Short mmCIF file of C-alpha atoms in Angstrom, two decimals:
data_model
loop_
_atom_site.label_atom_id
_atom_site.label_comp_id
_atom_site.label_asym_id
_atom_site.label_seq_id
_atom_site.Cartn_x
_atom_site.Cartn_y
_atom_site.Cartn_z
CA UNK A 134 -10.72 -7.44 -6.29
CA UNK A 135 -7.18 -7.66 -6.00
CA UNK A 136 -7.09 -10.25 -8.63
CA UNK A 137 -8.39 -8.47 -10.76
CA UNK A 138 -6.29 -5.80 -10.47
CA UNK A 139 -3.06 -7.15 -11.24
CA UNK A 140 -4.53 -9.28 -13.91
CA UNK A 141 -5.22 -6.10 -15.65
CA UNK A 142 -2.23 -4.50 -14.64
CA UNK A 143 -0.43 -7.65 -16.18
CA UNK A 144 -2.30 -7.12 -19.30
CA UNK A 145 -1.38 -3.40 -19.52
CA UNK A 146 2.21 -3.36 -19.76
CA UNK A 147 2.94 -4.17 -15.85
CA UNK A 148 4.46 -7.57 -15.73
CA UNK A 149 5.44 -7.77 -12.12
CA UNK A 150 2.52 -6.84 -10.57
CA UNK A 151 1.26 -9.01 -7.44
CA UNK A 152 -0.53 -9.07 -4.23
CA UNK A 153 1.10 -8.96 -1.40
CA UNK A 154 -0.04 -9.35 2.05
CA UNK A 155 -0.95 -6.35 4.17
CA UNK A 156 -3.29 -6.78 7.73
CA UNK A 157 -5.34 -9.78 8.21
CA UNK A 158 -8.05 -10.18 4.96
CA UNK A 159 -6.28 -7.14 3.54
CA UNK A 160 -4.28 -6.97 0.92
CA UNK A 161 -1.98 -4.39 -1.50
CA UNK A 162 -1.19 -4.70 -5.09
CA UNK A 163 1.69 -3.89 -6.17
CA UNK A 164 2.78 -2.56 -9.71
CA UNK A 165 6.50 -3.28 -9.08
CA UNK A 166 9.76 -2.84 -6.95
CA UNK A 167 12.48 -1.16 -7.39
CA UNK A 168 16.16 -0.92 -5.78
CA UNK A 169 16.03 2.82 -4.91
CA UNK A 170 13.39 5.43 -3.34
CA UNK A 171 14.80 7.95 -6.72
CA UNK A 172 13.93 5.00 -9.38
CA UNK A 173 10.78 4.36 -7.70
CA UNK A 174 9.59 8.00 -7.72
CA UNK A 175 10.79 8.83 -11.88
CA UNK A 176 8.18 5.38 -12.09
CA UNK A 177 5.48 6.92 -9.98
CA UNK A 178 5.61 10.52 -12.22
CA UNK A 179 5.40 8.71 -15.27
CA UNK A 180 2.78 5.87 -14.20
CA UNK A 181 0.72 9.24 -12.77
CA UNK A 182 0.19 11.01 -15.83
CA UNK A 183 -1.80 7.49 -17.56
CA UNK A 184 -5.71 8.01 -17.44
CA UNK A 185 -7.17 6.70 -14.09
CA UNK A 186 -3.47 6.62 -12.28
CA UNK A 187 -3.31 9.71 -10.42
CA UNK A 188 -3.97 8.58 -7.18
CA UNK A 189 -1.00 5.60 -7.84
CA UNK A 190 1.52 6.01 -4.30
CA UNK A 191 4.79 4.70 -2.42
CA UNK A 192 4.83 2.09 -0.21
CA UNK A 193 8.06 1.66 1.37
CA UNK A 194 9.06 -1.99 2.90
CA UNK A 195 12.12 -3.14 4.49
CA UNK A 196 13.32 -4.91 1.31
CA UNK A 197 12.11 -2.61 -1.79
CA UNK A 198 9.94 0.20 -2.93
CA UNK A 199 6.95 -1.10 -4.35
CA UNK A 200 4.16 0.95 -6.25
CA UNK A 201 0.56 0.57 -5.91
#
């Protein structure tokens, strides 16, 4: 499933989206990262308002703010 995802995330305009590892078999996908919590959140407004992305949220790591 999560292959599938960011293939067609890839295909839809989201270049730098990957898995990355969550807890055991699970997994996240991620549409990008950013440097700051303020970039990330103008990305999650405007990713929000595309058909069948409303439920798109924050995940904070140590090293960046990733979307998924």
């Amino acid at each position: 499933n999560a292959t599938k995802l960011v293939e067609d995330l890839q295909k839809n305009g989201f270049p730098d989206a990957r898995i990355l590892p969550y807890f055991e078999n699970l997994h996240l996908v991620c549409y990008s990262g950013y440097a700051t919590r303020q970039e990330a959140e103008t990305a999650l407004e405007k990713i929000r308002q595309e058909e069948g992305r409303a439920d798109t949220w924050l995940h904070q790591s140590k090293r960046t703010i990733t979307m998924r």
